Amino acid sequence: VLVMGVFVQDVSDDYSLRYPKLYAPGHLNLLFNKKVFLQSVGEGVISSLILFFIPYGALNNALRPDGSDLVGHKAFGVTVASILIVAVSLRCALDTSYWTGFNHLVIWGSILFYFGFTFLTYADFFGYEYVGTARNVMSTGPFWFTLILTVTILVVPVVAERFYYIDTRPTLTDKVRLKQKISKSKSRSGEL
């Protein structure tokens, strides 16, 4: 998230120079003020409740393939952390308007790094208290169902909101992005 915040671009460098009014909302404090902050806090509270209660309810009576209980604070922690990483990475992908190879590396690499790091950390040779938890939890259907369900519940409203606002009240940035996209597609079709 930190890397994305530093390197994200709304439009290409060329369009940023061509449309200096794109910087006006930042100068007028329209993108970060008390109202925006409180909306973010509210969204965070709602997201955290969803992030806790959906996995809690879904895994409450879940069983492993061998018939033993899947529930426990360790399994629950791995599940919630996994959902959080995937949901936040997808939100970063939704917030990315101008894609570069670096964006792909950071967003999809974050998810891969998390799962790799989790399996490595919970491996037998570290002697960590959670040894085998990641493998045991992630090898079950309830984990993957819960991950997909919760991430969908967290991301779909954001997608719907974005489409609604872009269609009904597009900002100057949205209009410039559309112009950039049309220009890029025209240049591609002219090359073919």
Short mmCIF file of N, CA and C in Angstrom, two decimals:
data_model
loop_
_atom_site.label_atom_id
_atom_site.label_comp_id
_atom_site.label_asym_id
_atom_site.label_seq_id
_atom_site.Cartn_x
_atom_site.Cartn_y
_atom_site.Cartn_z
N VAL A 1 0.84 -1.19 0.00
CA VAL A 1 0.00 0.00 0.00
C VAL A 1 0.88 1.25 0.00
N LEU A 2 1.95 1.22 0.79
CA LEU A 2 2.84 2.38 0.86
C LEU A 2 3.52 2.63 -0.48
N VAL A 3 3.99 1.59 -1.12
CA VAL A 3 4.64 1.73 -2.42
C VAL A 3 3.65 2.25 -3.46
N MET A 4 2.43 1.73 -3.42
CA MET A 4 1.42 2.20 -4.36
C MET A 4 1.10 3.67 -4.12
N GLY A 5 1.03 4.08 -2.87
CA GLY A 5 0.74 5.47 -2.56
C GLY A 5 1.80 6.42 -3.07
N VAL A 6 3.03 5.96 -3.10
CA VAL A 6 4.13 6.81 -3.56
C VAL A 6 4.18 6.86 -5.09
N PHE A 7 3.93 5.74 -5.75
CA PHE A 7 4.16 5.67 -7.19
C PHE A 7 2.90 5.71 -8.07
N VAL A 8 1.72 5.77 -7.49
CA VAL A 8 0.50 5.73 -8.29
C VAL A 8 0.34 7.03 -9.08
N GLN A 9 -0.21 6.89 -10.29
CA GLN A 9 -0.48 8.02 -11.16
C GLN A 9 -1.93 7.95 -11.60
N ASP A 10 -2.59 9.11 -11.67
CA ASP A 10 -3.96 9.13 -12.19
C ASP A 10 -3.96 9.03 -13.71
N VAL A 11 -3.06 9.78 -14.32
CA VAL A 11 -2.92 9.78 -15.78
C VAL A 11 -1.44 9.80 -16.10
N SER A 12 -1.11 9.66 -17.38
CA SER A 12 0.30 9.64 -17.78
C SER A 12 0.94 11.01 -17.54
N ASP A 13 2.26 11.04 -17.56
CA ASP A 13 3.01 12.29 -17.37
C ASP A 13 2.61 13.34 -18.39
N ASP A 14 2.43 12.90 -19.63
CA ASP A 14 2.07 13.83 -20.71
C ASP A 14 0.74 14.52 -20.42
N TYR A 15 -0.26 13.75 -20.01
CA TYR A 15 -1.57 14.33 -19.72
C TYR A 15 -1.54 15.17 -18.45
N SER A 16 -0.69 14.82 -17.48
CA SER A 16 -0.56 15.64 -16.26
C SER A 16 -0.04 17.03 -16.61
N LEU A 17 0.91 17.10 -17.54
CA LEU A 17 1.44 18.40 -17.96
C LEU A 17 0.45 19.15 -18.84
N ARG A 18 -0.30 18.43 -19.63
CA ARG A 18 -1.25 19.04 -20.54
C ARG A 18 -2.46 19.64 -19.80
N TYR A 19 -2.83 19.06 -18.65
CA TYR A 19 -4.00 19.51 -17.89
C TYR A 19 -3.59 19.87 -16.46
N PRO A 20 -3.04 21.06 -16.25
CA PRO A 20 -2.59 21.43 -14.90
C PRO A 20 -3.73 21.58 -13.89
N LYS A 21 -4.97 21.72 -14.35
CA LYS A 21 -6.11 21.82 -13.42
C LYS A 21 -6.34 20.51 -12.67
N LEU A 22 -5.70 19.44 -13.09
CA LEU A 22 -5.82 18.17 -12.37
C LEU A 22 -5.29 18.30 -10.93
N TYR A 23 -4.41 19.27 -10.70
CA TYR A 23 -3.82 19.44 -9.38
C TYR A 23 -4.67 20.31 -8.46
N ALA A 24 -5.70 20.97 -8.99
CA ALA A 24 -6.53 21.89 -8.20
C ALA A 24 -7.20 21.23 -7.00
N PRO A 25 -7.79 20.03 -7.13
CA PRO A 25 -8.44 19.43 -5.95
C PRO A 25 -7.48 19.24 -4.77
N GLY A 26 -6.24 18.92 -5.06
CA GLY A 26 -5.26 18.78 -3.98
C GLY A 26 -4.95 20.11 -3.31
N HIS A 27 -4.84 21.17 -4.10
CA HIS A 27 -4.58 22.49 -3.54
C HIS A 27 -5.76 23.02 -2.75
N LEU A 28 -6.97 22.61 -3.11
CA LEU A 28 -8.18 23.08 -2.43
C LEU A 28 -8.61 22.16 -1.28
N ASN A 29 -7.78 21.17 -0.96
CA ASN A 29 -8.07 20.21 0.12
C ASN A 29 -9.37 19.44 -0.10
N LEU A 30 -9.70 19.12 -1.33
CA LEU A 30 -10.93 18.39 -1.62
C LEU A 30 -10.74 16.88 -1.48
N LEU A 31 -9.49 16.42 -1.56
CA LEU A 31 -9.23 14.98 -1.53
C LEU A 31 -8.92 14.46 -0.13
N PHE A 32 -8.53 15.37 0.77
CA PHE A 32 -8.26 14.96 2.14
C PHE A 32 -8.64 16.10 3.07
N ASN A 33 -9.78 15.95 3.69
CA ASN A 33 -10.26 16.91 4.67
C ASN A 33 -11.00 16.14 5.76
N LYS A 34 -11.61 16.85 6.69
CA LYS A 34 -12.29 16.17 7.81
C LYS A 34 -13.41 15.26 7.35
N LYS A 35 -14.19 15.71 6.36
CA LYS A 35 -15.31 14.90 5.87
C LYS A 35 -14.80 13.62 5.22
N VAL A 36 -13.80 13.73 4.37
CA VAL A 36 -13.23 12.55 3.71
C VAL A 36 -12.61 11.61 4.74
N PHE A 37 -11.94 12.19 5.74
CA PHE A 37 -11.33 11.39 6.79
C PHE A 37 -12.39 10.61 7.57
N LEU A 38 -13.48 11.28 7.95
CA LEU A 38 -14.53 10.60 8.70
C LEU A 38 -15.23 9.53 7.87
N GLN A 39 -15.40 9.79 6.57
CA GLN A 39 -15.97 8.76 5.70
C GLN A 39 -15.04 7.55 5.64
N SER A 40 -13.74 7.78 5.59
CA SER A 40 -12.77 6.68 5.56
C SER A 40 -12.80 5.90 6.87
N VAL A 41 -12.92 6.60 7.98
CA VAL A 41 -13.01 5.92 9.28
C VAL A 41 -14.27 5.07 9.34
N GLY A 42 -15.40 5.62 8.89
CA GLY A 42 -16.65 4.86 8.87
C GLY A 42 -16.55 3.62 8.00
N GLU A 43 -15.96 3.79 6.82
CA GLU A 43 -15.77 2.65 5.93
C GLU A 43 -14.84 1.61 6.56
N GLY A 44 -13.82 2.08 7.27
CA GLY A 44 -12.91 1.17 7.95
C GLY A 44 -13.58 0.37 9.04
N VAL A 45 -14.46 1.02 9.80
CA VAL A 45 -15.19 0.34 10.87
C VAL A 45 -16.12 -0.72 10.27
N ILE A 46 -16.85 -0.35 9.24
CA ILE A 46 -17.77 -1.31 8.59
C ILE A 46 -16.97 -2.48 7.99
N SER A 47 -15.86 -2.15 7.32
CA SER A 47 -15.03 -3.21 6.72
C SER A 47 -14.47 -4.14 7.78
N SER A 48 -14.05 -3.58 8.91
CA SER A 48 -13.48 -4.44 9.96
C SER A 48 -14.54 -5.34 10.58
N LEU A 49 -15.77 -4.83 10.70
CA LEU A 49 -16.86 -5.69 11.21
C LEU A 49 -17.14 -6.83 10.24
N ILE A 50 -17.18 -6.52 8.95
CA ILE A 50 -17.37 -7.56 7.93
C ILE A 50 -16.21 -8.54 7.97
N LEU A 51 -15.01 -8.00 8.08
CA LEU A 51 -13.80 -8.83 8.09
C LEU A 51 -13.74 -9.75 9.31
N PHE A 52 -14.37 -9.37 10.38
CA PHE A 52 -14.40 -10.24 11.56
C PHE A 52 -15.57 -11.22 11.53
N PHE A 53 -16.78 -10.70 11.33
CA PHE A 53 -17.96 -11.52 11.54
C PHE A 53 -18.23 -12.53 10.43
N ILE A 54 -17.92 -12.22 9.18
CA ILE A 54 -18.15 -13.21 8.10
C ILE A 54 -17.24 -14.43 8.31
N PRO A 55 -15.93 -14.26 8.48
CA PRO A 55 -15.10 -15.45 8.74
C PRO A 55 -15.49 -16.16 10.04
N TYR A 56 -15.84 -15.39 11.06
CA TYR A 56 -16.23 -16.01 12.32
C TYR A 56 -17.46 -16.90 12.13
N GLY A 57 -18.45 -16.38 11.43
CA GLY A 57 -19.66 -17.17 11.19
C GLY A 57 -19.42 -18.33 10.25
N ALA A 58 -18.60 -18.11 9.23
CA ALA A 58 -18.35 -19.17 8.24
C ALA A 58 -17.50 -20.30 8.80
N LEU A 59 -16.56 -19.97 9.68
CA LEU A 59 -15.66 -21.00 10.20
C LEU A 59 -16.07 -21.54 11.56
N ASN A 60 -17.16 -21.03 12.11
CA ASN A 60 -17.56 -21.41 13.46
C ASN A 60 -17.73 -22.91 13.63
N ASN A 61 -18.36 -23.57 12.69
CA ASN A 61 -18.56 -25.02 12.78
C ASN A 61 -17.85 -25.77 11.66
N ALA A 62 -16.84 -25.14 11.06
CA ALA A 62 -16.15 -25.75 9.93
C ALA A 62 -15.26 -26.90 10.39
N LEU A 63 -15.13 -27.88 9.49
CA LEU A 63 -14.31 -29.05 9.77
C LEU A 63 -13.23 -29.19 8.71
N ARG A 64 -12.13 -29.79 9.11
CA ARG A 64 -11.08 -30.15 8.16
C ARG A 64 -11.51 -31.40 7.41
N PRO A 65 -10.84 -31.73 6.31
CA PRO A 65 -11.20 -32.95 5.58
C PRO A 65 -11.15 -34.22 6.43
N ASP A 66 -10.28 -34.22 7.47
CA ASP A 66 -10.19 -35.42 8.31
C ASP A 66 -11.27 -35.47 9.40
N GLY A 67 -12.14 -34.45 9.45
CA GLY A 67 -13.24 -34.43 10.41
C GLY A 67 -12.94 -33.66 11.68
N SER A 68 -11.72 -33.18 11.87
CA SER A 68 -11.40 -32.41 13.07
C SER A 68 -11.82 -30.95 12.89
N ASP A 69 -11.94 -30.25 14.01
CA ASP A 69 -12.38 -28.86 13.97
C ASP A 69 -11.34 -27.98 13.27
N LEU A 70 -11.85 -27.04 12.48
CA LEU A 70 -10.99 -26.07 11.81
C LEU A 70 -10.86 -24.82 12.67
N VAL A 71 -11.81 -24.65 13.59
CA VAL A 71 -11.88 -23.43 14.38
C VAL A 71 -10.76 -23.38 15.41
N GLY A 72 -10.32 -22.19 15.68
CA GLY A 72 -9.30 -21.90 16.66
C GLY A 72 -8.76 -20.52 16.35
N HIS A 73 -8.16 -19.89 17.34
CA HIS A 73 -7.69 -18.53 17.10
C HIS A 73 -6.58 -18.47 16.05
N LYS A 74 -5.82 -19.53 15.94
CA LYS A 74 -4.74 -19.56 14.94
C LYS A 74 -5.31 -19.63 13.52
N ALA A 75 -6.24 -20.55 13.32
CA ALA A 75 -6.87 -20.68 12.00
C ALA A 75 -7.65 -19.42 11.65
N PHE A 76 -8.33 -18.88 12.64
CA PHE A 76 -9.10 -17.66 12.41
C PHE A 76 -8.18 -16.50 12.05
N GLY A 77 -7.06 -16.39 12.73
CA GLY A 77 -6.09 -15.32 12.44
C GLY A 77 -5.51 -15.42 11.04
N VAL A 78 -5.16 -16.62 10.62
CA VAL A 78 -4.63 -16.82 9.26
C VAL A 78 -5.70 -16.46 8.23
N THR A 79 -6.93 -16.85 8.50
CA THR A 79 -8.02 -16.57 7.56
C THR A 79 -8.26 -15.07 7.43
N VAL A 80 -8.38 -14.37 8.55
CA VAL A 80 -8.65 -12.94 8.52
C VAL A 80 -7.49 -12.18 7.88
N ALA A 81 -6.26 -12.56 8.21
CA ALA A 81 -5.09 -11.88 7.62
C ALA A 81 -5.05 -12.10 6.11
N SER A 82 -5.36 -13.29 5.66
CA SER A 82 -5.37 -13.58 4.23
C SER A 82 -6.42 -12.76 3.51
N ILE A 83 -7.61 -12.70 4.10
CA ILE A 83 -8.68 -11.92 3.49
C ILE A 83 -8.29 -10.45 3.43
N LEU A 84 -7.70 -9.95 4.49
CA LEU A 84 -7.30 -8.55 4.54
C LEU A 84 -6.27 -8.22 3.45
N ILE A 85 -5.27 -9.05 3.29
CA ILE A 85 -4.23 -8.80 2.28
C ILE A 85 -4.83 -8.82 0.88
N VAL A 86 -5.66 -9.81 0.58
CA VAL A 86 -6.27 -9.90 -0.75
C VAL A 86 -7.21 -8.72 -1.00
N ALA A 87 -8.04 -8.38 -0.01
CA ALA A 87 -9.00 -7.28 -0.19
C ALA A 87 -8.29 -5.94 -0.37
N VAL A 88 -7.28 -5.68 0.43
CA VAL A 88 -6.55 -4.41 0.32
C VAL A 88 -5.81 -4.34 -1.01
N SER A 89 -5.22 -5.42 -1.44
CA SER A 89 -4.52 -5.43 -2.72
C SER A 89 -5.48 -5.21 -3.88
N LEU A 90 -6.66 -5.81 -3.81
CA LEU A 90 -7.66 -5.58 -4.85
C LEU A 90 -8.17 -4.15 -4.82
N ARG A 91 -8.30 -3.57 -3.63
CA ARG A 91 -8.69 -2.16 -3.54
C ARG A 91 -7.61 -1.27 -4.17
N CYS A 92 -6.36 -1.60 -3.94
CA CYS A 92 -5.27 -0.85 -4.60
C CYS A 92 -5.37 -0.99 -6.11
N ALA A 93 -5.70 -2.19 -6.58
CA ALA A 93 -5.86 -2.40 -8.02
C ALA A 93 -7.01 -1.56 -8.55
N LEU A 94 -8.10 -1.46 -7.79
CA LEU A 94 -9.23 -0.63 -8.21
C LEU A 94 -8.87 0.86 -8.23
N ASP A 95 -8.00 1.26 -7.33
CA ASP A 95 -7.59 2.66 -7.27
C ASP A 95 -6.53 3.01 -8.31
N THR A 96 -5.99 2.02 -8.99
CA THR A 96 -4.97 2.25 -9.99
C THR A 96 -5.63 2.54 -11.33
N SER A 97 -5.40 3.72 -11.83
CA SER A 97 -6.00 4.13 -13.10
C SER A 97 -5.01 4.01 -14.25
N TYR A 98 -3.76 4.26 -13.95
CA TYR A 98 -2.73 4.23 -14.97
C TYR A 98 -1.77 3.11 -14.62
N TRP A 99 -1.90 1.98 -15.34
CA TRP A 99 -1.16 0.77 -15.02
C TRP A 99 0.22 0.77 -15.68
N THR A 100 1.20 0.37 -14.88
CA THR A 100 2.56 0.15 -15.39
C THR A 100 2.99 -1.24 -14.94
N GLY A 101 4.09 -1.71 -15.44
CA GLY A 101 4.60 -3.00 -14.99
C GLY A 101 4.89 -3.00 -13.50
N PHE A 102 5.35 -1.86 -13.00
CA PHE A 102 5.64 -1.74 -11.58
C PHE A 102 4.38 -1.92 -10.74
N ASN A 103 3.25 -1.34 -11.20
CA ASN A 103 1.99 -1.50 -10.48
C ASN A 103 1.60 -2.98 -10.39
N HIS A 104 1.70 -3.68 -11.51
CA HIS A 104 1.38 -5.11 -11.51
C HIS A 104 2.28 -5.87 -10.53
N LEU A 105 3.57 -5.57 -10.58
CA LEU A 105 4.52 -6.24 -9.69
C LEU A 105 4.16 -6.01 -8.22
N VAL A 106 3.86 -4.78 -7.87
CA VAL A 106 3.58 -4.46 -6.47
C VAL A 106 2.25 -5.06 -6.01
N ILE A 107 1.21 -4.91 -6.81
CA ILE A 107 -0.11 -5.38 -6.37
C ILE A 107 -0.18 -6.90 -6.32
N TRP A 108 0.09 -7.54 -7.44
CA TRP A 108 -0.02 -9.01 -7.46
C TRP A 108 1.13 -9.65 -6.70
N GLY A 109 2.28 -8.99 -6.70
CA GLY A 109 3.42 -9.48 -5.94
C GLY A 109 3.16 -9.45 -4.44
N SER A 110 2.38 -8.47 -3.97
CA SER A 110 2.04 -8.40 -2.54
C SER A 110 1.25 -9.62 -2.11
N ILE A 111 0.30 -10.02 -2.93
CA ILE A 111 -0.51 -11.19 -2.60
C ILE A 111 0.37 -12.45 -2.60
N LEU A 112 1.16 -12.62 -3.65
CA LEU A 112 2.04 -13.78 -3.73
C LEU A 112 3.06 -13.79 -2.59
N PHE A 113 3.62 -12.62 -2.28
CA PHE A 113 4.59 -12.52 -1.19
C PHE A 113 3.95 -12.90 0.14
N TYR A 114 2.73 -12.43 0.37
CA TYR A 114 2.06 -12.76 1.62
C TYR A 114 1.89 -14.27 1.77
N PHE A 115 1.35 -14.93 0.73
CA PHE A 115 1.13 -16.37 0.84
C PHE A 115 2.46 -17.12 0.96
N GLY A 116 3.45 -16.71 0.20
CA GLY A 116 4.77 -17.35 0.32
C GLY A 116 5.37 -17.15 1.69
N PHE A 117 5.33 -15.93 2.19
CA PHE A 117 5.88 -15.62 3.51
C PHE A 117 5.13 -16.37 4.61
N THR A 118 3.82 -16.47 4.47
CA THR A 118 3.01 -17.18 5.47
C THR A 118 3.39 -18.65 5.51
N PHE A 119 3.49 -19.28 4.33
CA PHE A 119 3.88 -20.69 4.32
C PHE A 119 5.29 -20.89 4.86
N LEU A 120 6.18 -19.98 4.53
CA LEU A 120 7.57 -20.09 5.01
C LEU A 120 7.63 -19.90 6.53
N THR A 121 6.94 -18.91 7.03
CA THR A 121 6.98 -18.62 8.46
C THR A 121 6.33 -19.72 9.28
N TYR A 122 5.29 -20.33 8.76
CA TYR A 122 4.57 -21.35 9.50
C TYR A 122 5.11 -22.75 9.20
N ALA A 123 6.24 -22.82 8.54
CA ALA A 123 6.86 -24.12 8.22
C ALA A 123 7.48 -24.73 9.48
N ASP A 124 7.76 -26.02 9.41
CA ASP A 124 8.24 -26.76 10.57
C ASP A 124 9.60 -26.32 11.07
N PHE A 125 10.48 -25.83 10.22
CA PHE A 125 11.85 -25.57 10.65
C PHE A 125 12.00 -24.29 11.48
N PHE A 126 10.98 -23.47 11.63
CA PHE A 126 11.09 -22.28 12.46
C PHE A 126 10.69 -22.55 13.92
N GLY A 127 9.93 -23.60 14.17
CA GLY A 127 9.49 -23.92 15.52
C GLY A 127 8.52 -22.88 16.07
N TYR A 128 7.85 -22.20 15.19
CA TYR A 128 6.89 -21.16 15.55
C TYR A 128 5.64 -21.80 16.13
N GLU A 129 4.98 -21.09 17.01
CA GLU A 129 3.80 -21.62 17.68
C GLU A 129 2.69 -22.01 16.70
N TYR A 130 2.65 -21.36 15.57
CA TYR A 130 1.60 -21.60 14.58
C TYR A 130 2.00 -22.63 13.52
N VAL A 131 2.99 -23.45 13.79
CA VAL A 131 3.51 -24.41 12.81
C VAL A 131 2.38 -25.21 12.17
N GLY A 132 2.36 -25.22 10.85
CA GLY A 132 1.39 -25.99 10.10
C GLY A 132 0.00 -25.37 9.97
N THR A 133 -0.24 -24.27 10.66
CA THR A 133 -1.57 -23.67 10.63
C THR A 133 -1.95 -23.22 9.24
N ALA A 134 -1.05 -22.53 8.56
CA ALA A 134 -1.35 -22.02 7.22
C ALA A 134 -1.68 -23.16 6.27
N ARG A 135 -0.87 -24.21 6.29
CA ARG A 135 -1.10 -25.35 5.40
C ARG A 135 -2.42 -26.03 5.73
N ASN A 136 -2.70 -26.23 7.03
CA ASN A 136 -3.94 -26.89 7.44
C ASN A 136 -5.17 -26.06 7.08
N VAL A 137 -5.10 -24.77 7.26
CA VAL A 137 -6.26 -23.92 6.99
C VAL A 137 -6.46 -23.73 5.50
N MET A 138 -5.39 -23.42 4.79
CA MET A 138 -5.50 -23.09 3.37
C MET A 138 -5.75 -24.31 2.49
N SER A 139 -5.70 -25.48 3.06
CA SER A 139 -5.98 -26.68 2.28
C SER A 139 -7.44 -27.11 2.39
N THR A 140 -8.27 -26.24 2.99
CA THR A 140 -9.68 -26.59 3.18
C THR A 140 -10.59 -25.72 2.31
N GLY A 141 -11.72 -26.28 1.98
CA GLY A 141 -12.73 -25.55 1.21
C GLY A 141 -13.32 -24.37 1.97
N PRO A 142 -13.63 -24.53 3.27
CA PRO A 142 -14.20 -23.39 4.00
C PRO A 142 -13.31 -22.14 3.99
N PHE A 143 -11.99 -22.34 4.03
CA PHE A 143 -11.09 -21.18 3.97
C PHE A 143 -11.27 -20.44 2.66
N TRP A 144 -11.22 -21.15 1.54
CA TRP A 144 -11.31 -20.50 0.23
C TRP A 144 -12.69 -19.91 -0.02
N PHE A 145 -13.73 -20.60 0.45
CA PHE A 145 -15.08 -20.05 0.34
C PHE A 145 -15.19 -18.75 1.13
N THR A 146 -14.68 -18.77 2.35
CA THR A 146 -14.74 -17.58 3.21
C THR A 146 -13.92 -16.44 2.61
N LEU A 147 -12.76 -16.75 2.07
CA LEU A 147 -11.92 -15.72 1.46
C LEU A 147 -12.64 -15.07 0.28
N ILE A 148 -13.17 -15.88 -0.62
CA ILE A 148 -13.85 -15.35 -1.80
C ILE A 148 -15.11 -14.58 -1.41
N LEU A 149 -15.90 -15.13 -0.48
CA LEU A 149 -17.13 -14.47 -0.05
C LEU A 149 -16.84 -13.12 0.60
N THR A 150 -15.92 -13.09 1.53
CA THR A 150 -15.64 -11.85 2.27
C THR A 150 -15.00 -10.80 1.37
N VAL A 151 -14.06 -11.21 0.53
CA VAL A 151 -13.43 -10.25 -0.38
C VAL A 151 -14.47 -9.68 -1.34
N THR A 152 -15.38 -10.52 -1.80
CA THR A 152 -16.45 -10.05 -2.69
C THR A 152 -17.34 -9.04 -1.97
N ILE A 153 -17.72 -9.34 -0.74
CA ILE A 153 -18.57 -8.43 0.03
C ILE A 153 -17.85 -7.11 0.30
N LEU A 154 -16.55 -7.15 0.47
CA LEU A 154 -15.79 -5.93 0.73
C LEU A 154 -15.54 -5.11 -0.54
N VAL A 155 -15.41 -5.77 -1.69
CA VAL A 155 -14.99 -5.07 -2.91
C VAL A 155 -16.16 -4.65 -3.80
N VAL A 156 -17.22 -5.44 -3.88
CA VAL A 156 -18.33 -5.13 -4.80
C VAL A 156 -18.96 -3.76 -4.52
N PRO A 157 -19.22 -3.37 -3.27
CA PRO A 157 -19.78 -2.03 -3.05
C PRO A 157 -18.85 -0.91 -3.53
N VAL A 158 -17.56 -1.10 -3.41
CA VAL A 158 -16.59 -0.10 -3.87
C VAL A 158 -16.66 0.02 -5.39
N VAL A 159 -16.73 -1.11 -6.08
CA VAL A 159 -16.84 -1.11 -7.54
C VAL A 159 -18.13 -0.42 -7.96
N ALA A 160 -19.23 -0.75 -7.30
CA ALA A 160 -20.52 -0.14 -7.64
C ALA A 160 -20.48 1.37 -7.41
N GLU A 161 -19.90 1.79 -6.31
CA GLU A 161 -19.80 3.22 -6.02
C GLU A 161 -18.95 3.94 -7.07
N ARG A 162 -17.85 3.32 -7.46
CA ARG A 162 -16.98 3.95 -8.47
C ARG A 162 -17.71 4.11 -9.79
N PHE A 163 -18.40 3.06 -10.24
CA PHE A 163 -19.14 3.15 -11.49
C PHE A 163 -20.23 4.22 -11.40
N TYR A 164 -20.92 4.27 -10.28
CA TYR A 164 -21.98 5.24 -10.10
C TYR A 164 -21.44 6.67 -10.22
N TYR A 165 -20.38 6.96 -9.48
CA TYR A 165 -19.85 8.32 -9.49
C TYR A 165 -19.19 8.69 -10.81
N ILE A 166 -18.55 7.76 -11.47
CA ILE A 166 -17.95 8.06 -12.78
C ILE A 166 -19.03 8.32 -13.81
N ASP A 167 -20.16 7.61 -13.71
CA ASP A 167 -21.26 7.82 -14.66
C ASP A 167 -22.07 9.07 -14.36
N THR A 168 -22.29 9.38 -13.08
CA THR A 168 -23.18 10.48 -12.74
C THR A 168 -22.46 11.80 -12.46
N ARG A 169 -21.28 11.74 -11.84
CA ARG A 169 -20.54 12.96 -11.50
C ARG A 169 -19.05 12.77 -11.77
N PRO A 170 -18.67 12.67 -13.04
CA PRO A 170 -17.24 12.48 -13.32
C PRO A 170 -16.43 13.71 -12.96
N THR A 171 -15.27 13.48 -12.39
CA THR A 171 -14.35 14.57 -12.07
C THR A 171 -13.53 14.90 -13.31
N LEU A 172 -12.75 15.96 -13.22
CA LEU A 172 -11.86 16.31 -14.33
C LEU A 172 -10.88 15.17 -14.58
N THR A 173 -10.41 14.55 -13.52
CA THR A 173 -9.49 13.41 -13.66
C THR A 173 -10.15 12.27 -14.42
N ASP A 174 -11.41 11.98 -14.12
CA ASP A 174 -12.14 10.92 -14.83
C ASP A 174 -12.26 11.25 -16.31
N LYS A 175 -12.55 12.50 -16.61
CA LYS A 175 -12.68 12.92 -18.01
C LYS A 175 -11.36 12.83 -18.75
N VAL A 176 -10.28 13.23 -18.10
CA VAL A 176 -8.95 13.15 -18.75
C VAL A 176 -8.54 11.70 -18.94
N ARG A 177 -8.86 10.85 -17.95
CA ARG A 177 -8.56 9.41 -18.09
C ARG A 177 -9.29 8.83 -19.30
N LEU A 178 -10.56 9.19 -19.47
CA LEU A 178 -11.34 8.71 -20.61
C LEU A 178 -10.73 9.21 -21.91
N LYS A 179 -10.34 10.45 -21.94
CA LYS A 179 -9.71 11.02 -23.13
C LYS A 179 -8.40 10.30 -23.44
N GLN A 180 -7.62 10.01 -22.41
CA GLN A 180 -6.36 9.28 -22.58
C GLN A 180 -6.62 7.88 -23.11
N LYS A 181 -7.64 7.23 -22.57
CA LYS A 181 -7.99 5.87 -23.00
C LYS A 181 -8.43 5.85 -24.46
N ILE A 182 -9.27 6.82 -24.84
CA ILE A 182 -9.74 6.91 -26.23
C ILE A 182 -8.58 7.19 -27.16
N SER A 183 -7.71 8.10 -26.76
CA SER A 183 -6.54 8.43 -27.57
C SER A 183 -5.63 7.22 -27.76
N LYS A 184 -5.45 6.46 -26.69
CA LYS A 184 -4.60 5.27 -26.76
C LYS A 184 -5.21 4.21 -27.66
N SER A 185 -6.54 4.02 -27.56
CA SER A 185 -7.19 3.01 -28.41
C SER A 185 -7.19 3.44 -29.88
N LYS A 186 -7.33 4.74 -30.15
CA LYS A 186 -7.26 5.22 -31.53
C LYS A 186 -5.87 5.01 -32.11
N SER A 187 -4.84 5.26 -31.32
CA SER A 187 -3.48 5.07 -31.82
C SER A 187 -3.19 3.60 -32.07
N ARG A 188 -3.75 2.73 -31.23
CA ARG A 188 -3.56 1.28 -31.44
C ARG A 188 -4.29 0.82 -32.70
N SER A 189 -5.51 1.30 -32.89
CA SER A 189 -6.27 0.88 -34.08
C SER A 189 -5.64 1.45 -35.35
N GLY A 190 -5.00 2.62 -35.24
CA GLY A 190 -4.30 3.19 -36.41
C GLY A 190 -3.05 2.41 -36.75
N GLU A 191 -2.44 1.77 -35.72
CA GLU A 191 -1.24 0.97 -35.97
C GLU A 191 -1.58 -0.34 -36.66
N LEU A 192 -2.76 -0.88 -36.39
CA LEU A 192 -3.16 -2.16 -36.96
C LEU A 192 -3.55 -1.95 -38.39
#
